[in-house]
mmCIF file of C-alpha atoms in Angstrom:
data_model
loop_
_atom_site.group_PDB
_atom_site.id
_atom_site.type_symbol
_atom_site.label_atom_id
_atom_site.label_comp_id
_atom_site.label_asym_id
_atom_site.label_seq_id
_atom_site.Cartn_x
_atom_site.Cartn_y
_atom_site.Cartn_z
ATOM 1 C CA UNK A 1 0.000 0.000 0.000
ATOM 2 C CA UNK A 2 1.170 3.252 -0.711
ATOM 3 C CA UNK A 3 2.423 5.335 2.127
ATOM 4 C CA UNK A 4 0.683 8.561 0.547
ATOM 5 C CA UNK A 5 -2.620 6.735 1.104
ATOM 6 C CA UNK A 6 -4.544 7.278 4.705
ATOM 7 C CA UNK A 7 -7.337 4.364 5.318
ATOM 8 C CA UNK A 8 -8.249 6.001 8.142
ATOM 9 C CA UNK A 9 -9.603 8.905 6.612
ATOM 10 C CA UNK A 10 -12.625 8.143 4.176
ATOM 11 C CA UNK A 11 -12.509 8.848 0.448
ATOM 12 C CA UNK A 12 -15.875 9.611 -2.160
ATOM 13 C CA UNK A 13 -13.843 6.823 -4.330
ATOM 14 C CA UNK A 14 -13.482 4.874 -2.072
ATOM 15 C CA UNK A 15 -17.036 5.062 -0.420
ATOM 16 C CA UNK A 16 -18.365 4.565 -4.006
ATOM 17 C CA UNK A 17 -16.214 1.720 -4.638
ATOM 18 C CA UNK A 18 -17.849 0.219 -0.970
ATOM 19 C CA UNK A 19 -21.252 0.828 -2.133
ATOM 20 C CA UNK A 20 -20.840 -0.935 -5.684
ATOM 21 C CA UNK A 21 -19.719 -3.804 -3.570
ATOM 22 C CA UNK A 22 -16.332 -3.269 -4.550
ATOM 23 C CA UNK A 23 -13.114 -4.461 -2.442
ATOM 24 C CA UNK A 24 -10.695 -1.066 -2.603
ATOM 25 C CA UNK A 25 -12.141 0.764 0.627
ATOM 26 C CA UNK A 26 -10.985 0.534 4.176
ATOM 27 C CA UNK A 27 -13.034 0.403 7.581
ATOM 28 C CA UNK A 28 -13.491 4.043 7.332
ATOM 29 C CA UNK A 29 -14.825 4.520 4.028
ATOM 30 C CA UNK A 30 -17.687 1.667 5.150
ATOM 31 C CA UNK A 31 -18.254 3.593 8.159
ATOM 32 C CA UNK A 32 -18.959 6.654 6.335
ATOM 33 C CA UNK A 33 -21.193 4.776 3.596
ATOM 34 C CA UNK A 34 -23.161 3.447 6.273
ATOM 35 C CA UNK A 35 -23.241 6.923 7.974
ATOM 36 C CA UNK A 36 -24.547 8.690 4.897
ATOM 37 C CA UNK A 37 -27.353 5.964 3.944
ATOM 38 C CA UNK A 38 -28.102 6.324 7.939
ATOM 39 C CA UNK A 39 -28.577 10.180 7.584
ATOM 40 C CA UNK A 40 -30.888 9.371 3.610
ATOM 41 C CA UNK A 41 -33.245 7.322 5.446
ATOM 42 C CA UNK A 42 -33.455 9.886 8.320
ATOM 43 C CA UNK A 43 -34.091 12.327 5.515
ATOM 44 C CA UNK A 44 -36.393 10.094 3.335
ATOM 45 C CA UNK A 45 -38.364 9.522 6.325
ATOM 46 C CA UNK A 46 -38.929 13.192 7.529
ATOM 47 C CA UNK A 47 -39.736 13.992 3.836
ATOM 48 C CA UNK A 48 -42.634 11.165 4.308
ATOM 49 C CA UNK A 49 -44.268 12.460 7.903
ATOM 50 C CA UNK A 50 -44.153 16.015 6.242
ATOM 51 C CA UNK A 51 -46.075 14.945 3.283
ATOM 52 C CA UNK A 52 -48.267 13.053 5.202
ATOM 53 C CA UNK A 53 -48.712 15.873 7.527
ATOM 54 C CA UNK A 54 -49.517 18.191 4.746
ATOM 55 C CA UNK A 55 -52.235 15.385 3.229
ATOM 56 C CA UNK A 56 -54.035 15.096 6.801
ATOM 57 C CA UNK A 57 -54.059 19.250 6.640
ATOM 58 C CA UNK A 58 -55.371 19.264 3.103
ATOM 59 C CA UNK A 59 -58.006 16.608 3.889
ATOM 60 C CA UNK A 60 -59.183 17.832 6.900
ATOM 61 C CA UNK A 61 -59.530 22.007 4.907
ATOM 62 C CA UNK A 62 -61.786 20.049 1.917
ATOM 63 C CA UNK A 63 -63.946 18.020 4.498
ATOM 64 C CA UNK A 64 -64.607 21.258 6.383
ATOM 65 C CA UNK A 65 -65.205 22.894 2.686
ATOM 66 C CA UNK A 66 -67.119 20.368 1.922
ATOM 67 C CA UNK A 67 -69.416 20.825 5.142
ATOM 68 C CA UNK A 68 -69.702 24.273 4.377
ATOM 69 C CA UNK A 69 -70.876 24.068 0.787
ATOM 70 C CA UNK A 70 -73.005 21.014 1.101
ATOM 71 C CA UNK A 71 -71.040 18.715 -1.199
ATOM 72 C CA UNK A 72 -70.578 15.306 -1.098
ATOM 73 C CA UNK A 73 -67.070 14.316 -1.533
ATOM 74 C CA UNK A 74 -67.865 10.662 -2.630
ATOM 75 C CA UNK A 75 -69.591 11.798 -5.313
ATOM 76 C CA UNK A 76 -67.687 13.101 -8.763
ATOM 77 C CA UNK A 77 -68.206 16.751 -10.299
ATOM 78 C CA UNK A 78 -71.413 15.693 -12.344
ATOM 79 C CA UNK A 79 -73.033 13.544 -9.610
ATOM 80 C CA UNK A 80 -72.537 17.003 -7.004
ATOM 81 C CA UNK A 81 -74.466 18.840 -9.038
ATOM 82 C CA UNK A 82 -77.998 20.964 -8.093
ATOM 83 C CA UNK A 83 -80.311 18.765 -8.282
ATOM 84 C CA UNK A 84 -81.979 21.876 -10.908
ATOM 85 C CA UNK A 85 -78.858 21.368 -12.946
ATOM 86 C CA UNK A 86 -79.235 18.110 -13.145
ATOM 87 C CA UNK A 87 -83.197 18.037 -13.890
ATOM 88 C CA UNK A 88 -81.961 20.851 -16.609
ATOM 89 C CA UNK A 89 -84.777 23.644 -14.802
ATOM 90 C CA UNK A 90 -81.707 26.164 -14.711
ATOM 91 C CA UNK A 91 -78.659 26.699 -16.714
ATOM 92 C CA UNK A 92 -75.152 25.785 -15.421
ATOM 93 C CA UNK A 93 -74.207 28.259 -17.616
ATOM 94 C CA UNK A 94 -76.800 32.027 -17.857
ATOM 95 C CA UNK A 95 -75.069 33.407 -20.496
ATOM 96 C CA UNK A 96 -75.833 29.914 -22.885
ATOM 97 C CA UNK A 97 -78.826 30.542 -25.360
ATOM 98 C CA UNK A 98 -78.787 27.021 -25.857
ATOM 99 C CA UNK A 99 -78.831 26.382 -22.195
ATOM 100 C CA UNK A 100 -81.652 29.026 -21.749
ATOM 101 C CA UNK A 101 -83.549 26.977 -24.628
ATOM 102 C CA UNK A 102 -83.584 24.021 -22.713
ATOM 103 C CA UNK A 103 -84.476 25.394 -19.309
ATOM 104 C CA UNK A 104 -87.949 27.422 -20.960
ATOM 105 C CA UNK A 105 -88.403 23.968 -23.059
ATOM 106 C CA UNK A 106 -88.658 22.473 -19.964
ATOM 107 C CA UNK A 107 -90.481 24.602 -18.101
ATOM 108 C CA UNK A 108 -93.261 24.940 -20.850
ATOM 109 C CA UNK A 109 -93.632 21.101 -20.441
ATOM 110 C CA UNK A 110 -94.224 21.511 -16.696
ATOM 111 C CA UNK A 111 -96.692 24.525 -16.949
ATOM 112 C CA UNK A 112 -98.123 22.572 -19.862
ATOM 113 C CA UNK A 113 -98.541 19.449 -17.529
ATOM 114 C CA UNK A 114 -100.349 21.592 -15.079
ATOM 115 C CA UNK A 115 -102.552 23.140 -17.677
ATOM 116 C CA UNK A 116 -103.732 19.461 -18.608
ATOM 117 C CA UNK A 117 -104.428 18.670 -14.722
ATOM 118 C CA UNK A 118 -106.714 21.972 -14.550
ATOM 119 C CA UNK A 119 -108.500 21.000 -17.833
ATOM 120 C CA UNK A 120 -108.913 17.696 -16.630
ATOM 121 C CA UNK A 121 -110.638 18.984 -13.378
ATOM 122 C CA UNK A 122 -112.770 21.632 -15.026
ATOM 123 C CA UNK A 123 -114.187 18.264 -16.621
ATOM 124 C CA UNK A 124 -114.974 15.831 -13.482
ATOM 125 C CA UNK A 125 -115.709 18.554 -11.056
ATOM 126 C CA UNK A 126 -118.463 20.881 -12.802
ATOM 127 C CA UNK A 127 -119.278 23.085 -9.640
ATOM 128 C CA UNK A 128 -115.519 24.611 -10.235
ATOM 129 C CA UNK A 129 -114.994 24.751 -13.486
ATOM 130 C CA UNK A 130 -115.326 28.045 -14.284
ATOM 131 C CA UNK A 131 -111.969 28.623 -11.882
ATOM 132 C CA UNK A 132 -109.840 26.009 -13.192
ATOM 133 C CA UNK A 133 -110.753 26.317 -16.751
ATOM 134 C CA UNK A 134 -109.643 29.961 -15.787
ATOM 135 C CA UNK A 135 -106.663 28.938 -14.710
ATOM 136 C CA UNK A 136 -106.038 26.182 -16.736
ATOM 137 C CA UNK A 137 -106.171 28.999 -19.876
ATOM 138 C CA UNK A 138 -103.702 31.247 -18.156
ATOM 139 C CA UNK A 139 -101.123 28.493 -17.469
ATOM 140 C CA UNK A 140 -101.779 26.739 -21.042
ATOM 141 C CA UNK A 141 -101.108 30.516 -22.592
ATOM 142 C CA UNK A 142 -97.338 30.594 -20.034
ATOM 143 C CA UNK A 143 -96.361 27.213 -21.382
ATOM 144 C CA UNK A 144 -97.041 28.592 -24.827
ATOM 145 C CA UNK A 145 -95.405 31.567 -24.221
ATOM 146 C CA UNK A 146 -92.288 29.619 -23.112
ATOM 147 C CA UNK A 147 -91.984 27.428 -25.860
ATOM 148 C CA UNK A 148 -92.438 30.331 -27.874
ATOM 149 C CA UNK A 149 -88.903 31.999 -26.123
ATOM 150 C CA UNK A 150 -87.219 28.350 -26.441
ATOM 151 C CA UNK A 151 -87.933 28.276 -29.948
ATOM 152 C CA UNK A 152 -86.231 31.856 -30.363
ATOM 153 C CA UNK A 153 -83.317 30.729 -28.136
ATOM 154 C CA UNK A 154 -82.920 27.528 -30.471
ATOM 155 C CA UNK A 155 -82.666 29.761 -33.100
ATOM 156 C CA UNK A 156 -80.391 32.463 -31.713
ATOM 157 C CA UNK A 157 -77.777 29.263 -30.631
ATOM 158 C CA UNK A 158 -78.128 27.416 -33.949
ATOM 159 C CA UNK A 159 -78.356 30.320 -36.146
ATOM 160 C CA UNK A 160 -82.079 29.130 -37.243
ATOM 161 C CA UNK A 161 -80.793 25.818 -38.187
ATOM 162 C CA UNK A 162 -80.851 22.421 -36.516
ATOM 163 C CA UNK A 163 -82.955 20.172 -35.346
ATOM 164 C CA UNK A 164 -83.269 21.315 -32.074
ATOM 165 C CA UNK A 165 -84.691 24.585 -33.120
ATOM 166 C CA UNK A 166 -86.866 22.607 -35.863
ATOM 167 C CA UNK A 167 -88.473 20.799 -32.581
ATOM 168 C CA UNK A 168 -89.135 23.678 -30.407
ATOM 169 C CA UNK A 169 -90.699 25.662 -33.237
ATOM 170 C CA UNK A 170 -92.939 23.059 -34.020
ATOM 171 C CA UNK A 171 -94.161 22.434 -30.598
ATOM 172 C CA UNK A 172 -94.622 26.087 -30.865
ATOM 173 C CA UNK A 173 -96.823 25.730 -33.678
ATOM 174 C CA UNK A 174 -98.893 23.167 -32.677
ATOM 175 C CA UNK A 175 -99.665 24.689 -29.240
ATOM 176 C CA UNK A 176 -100.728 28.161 -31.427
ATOM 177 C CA UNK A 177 -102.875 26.138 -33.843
ATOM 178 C CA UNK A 178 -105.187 25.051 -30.716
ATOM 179 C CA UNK A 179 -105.471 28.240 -29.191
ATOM 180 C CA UNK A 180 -108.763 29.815 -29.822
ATOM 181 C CA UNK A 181 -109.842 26.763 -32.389
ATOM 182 C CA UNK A 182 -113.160 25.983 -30.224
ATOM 183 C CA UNK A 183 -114.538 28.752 -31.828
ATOM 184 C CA UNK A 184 -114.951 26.270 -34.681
ATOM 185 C CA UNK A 185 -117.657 24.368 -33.300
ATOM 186 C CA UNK A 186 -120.409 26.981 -33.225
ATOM 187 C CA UNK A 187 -120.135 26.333 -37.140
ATOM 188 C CA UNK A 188 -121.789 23.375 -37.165
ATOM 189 C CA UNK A 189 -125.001 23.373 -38.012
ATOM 190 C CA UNK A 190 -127.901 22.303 -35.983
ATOM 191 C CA UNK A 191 -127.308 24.982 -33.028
ATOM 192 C CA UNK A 192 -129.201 27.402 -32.432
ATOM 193 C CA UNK A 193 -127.945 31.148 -31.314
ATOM 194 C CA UNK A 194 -128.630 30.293 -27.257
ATOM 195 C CA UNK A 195 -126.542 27.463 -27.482
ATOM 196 C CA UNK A 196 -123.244 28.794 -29.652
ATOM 197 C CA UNK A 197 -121.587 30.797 -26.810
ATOM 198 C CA UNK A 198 -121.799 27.403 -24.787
ATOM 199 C CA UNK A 199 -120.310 25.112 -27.620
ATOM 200 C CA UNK A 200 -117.582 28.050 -28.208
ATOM 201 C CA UNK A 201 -116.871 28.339 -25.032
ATOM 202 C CA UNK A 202 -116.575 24.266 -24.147
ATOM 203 C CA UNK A 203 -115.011 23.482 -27.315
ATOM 204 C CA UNK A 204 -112.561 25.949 -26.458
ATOM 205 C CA UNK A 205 -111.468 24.732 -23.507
ATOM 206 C CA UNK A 206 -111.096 20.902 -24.583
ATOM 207 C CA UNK A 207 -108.745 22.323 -27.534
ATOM 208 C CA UNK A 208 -107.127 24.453 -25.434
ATOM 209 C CA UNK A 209 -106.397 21.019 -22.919
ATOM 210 C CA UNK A 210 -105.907 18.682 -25.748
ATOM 211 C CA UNK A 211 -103.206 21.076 -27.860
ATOM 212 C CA UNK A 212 -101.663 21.312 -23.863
ATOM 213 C CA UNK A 213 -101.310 17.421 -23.644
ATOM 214 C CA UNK A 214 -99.910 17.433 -26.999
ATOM 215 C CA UNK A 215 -97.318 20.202 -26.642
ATOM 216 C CA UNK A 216 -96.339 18.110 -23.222
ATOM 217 C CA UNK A 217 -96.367 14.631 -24.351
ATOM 218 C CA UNK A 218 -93.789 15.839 -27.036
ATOM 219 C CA UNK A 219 -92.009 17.603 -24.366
ATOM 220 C CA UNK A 220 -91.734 14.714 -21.890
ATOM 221 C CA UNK A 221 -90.659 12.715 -24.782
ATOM 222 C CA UNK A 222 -87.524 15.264 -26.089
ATOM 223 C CA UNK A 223 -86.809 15.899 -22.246
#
């Protein structure tokens, strides 16, 4: 061995040459490989409790989120959502027309739906049918009314194209044809002048319930 050489200090070359499993390295250099992978797993393993520290933190700031906002964190981002998001009744999005189309599509079915009900009533309870065929009008003239503004919002988001505008304009259409169309039944002949008003005015309100049902089957079916 070279006299220049000092085994009892430890070398990098040497250390190396200990960790390769090499045999040029003295008790000194092993000491001070074993020394260094010593202080690595000391630092490996604070690295790993701060980490895991950190994760608790983070967990335990979204669960108390979470509380806060109502949110369930089992569920994904599309399950969380408003249950009105989700049945499409208001738009994720209020500056969408096509969004906006949707939401008065859908409404018009429900006010539609509830126009049908009132008809409906007006026809097995007689003693208040002047009320809900009142109100049965008004609500059948809102659900026309709102397909009338989806229709335009189809339009406005497919630049008057598509089928999705095609759809909404047509329920449009359909619900307009039967407004007012009772009026059609004092032509027929065989009435005489005391009993018109009463054929207008009950022919009336069955078109006005059975252009409703149509307008909202069609709508429950393109929900």
């Amino acid at each position: 061995m070279p006299p220049e050489i000092d085994t009892t200090v430890a070398h990098s070359a040497r250390v190396w040459n200990y960790w390769l499993g090499g045999k040029e390295n003295f008790g000194a250099d092993a000491k001070a490989a074993a020394d260094a992978a010593s202080e690595a797993n000391a630092i490996v393993a604070a690295k790993r409790k701060a980490e895991a520290a950190e994760a608790a933190r983070k967990a335990a700031e979204k669960a108390k989120q979470d509380k806060e906002n109502g949110t369930n964190p089992s569920q994904n981002e599309d399950e969380d959502k408003p249950w009105y998001w989700d049945w499409e009744l208001w738009p994720e999005d209020i500056g969408s027309a096509k969004q906006w189309a949707t939401v008065t599509g859908h409404w018009s079915t429900i006010a539609g739906g509830a126009s049908v009900i009132l008809g409906v009533g007006a026809l097995c309870f007689p003693p208040a049918a002047p009320a809900l065929l009142a109100a049965a009008g008004a609500v059948g003239l809102v659900s026309w009314g709102l397909q009338g503004a989806s229709a335009l919002l189809n339009g406005i988001a497919d630049n008057w194209q598509g089928s999705d505008f095609h759809t909404a304009l047509g329920m449009f259409a359909v619900g307009g044809i039967f407004l007012g169309k009772g009026a059609l039944i004092s032509k027929f002949g065989g009435l005489d002048d005391a009993l018109r008003p009463v054929a207008e005015e009950v022919g009336s309100k069955i078109s006005g319930v059975v252009g409703d049902a149509a307008t909202t089957v069609v709508g429950w079916l393109t929900w």
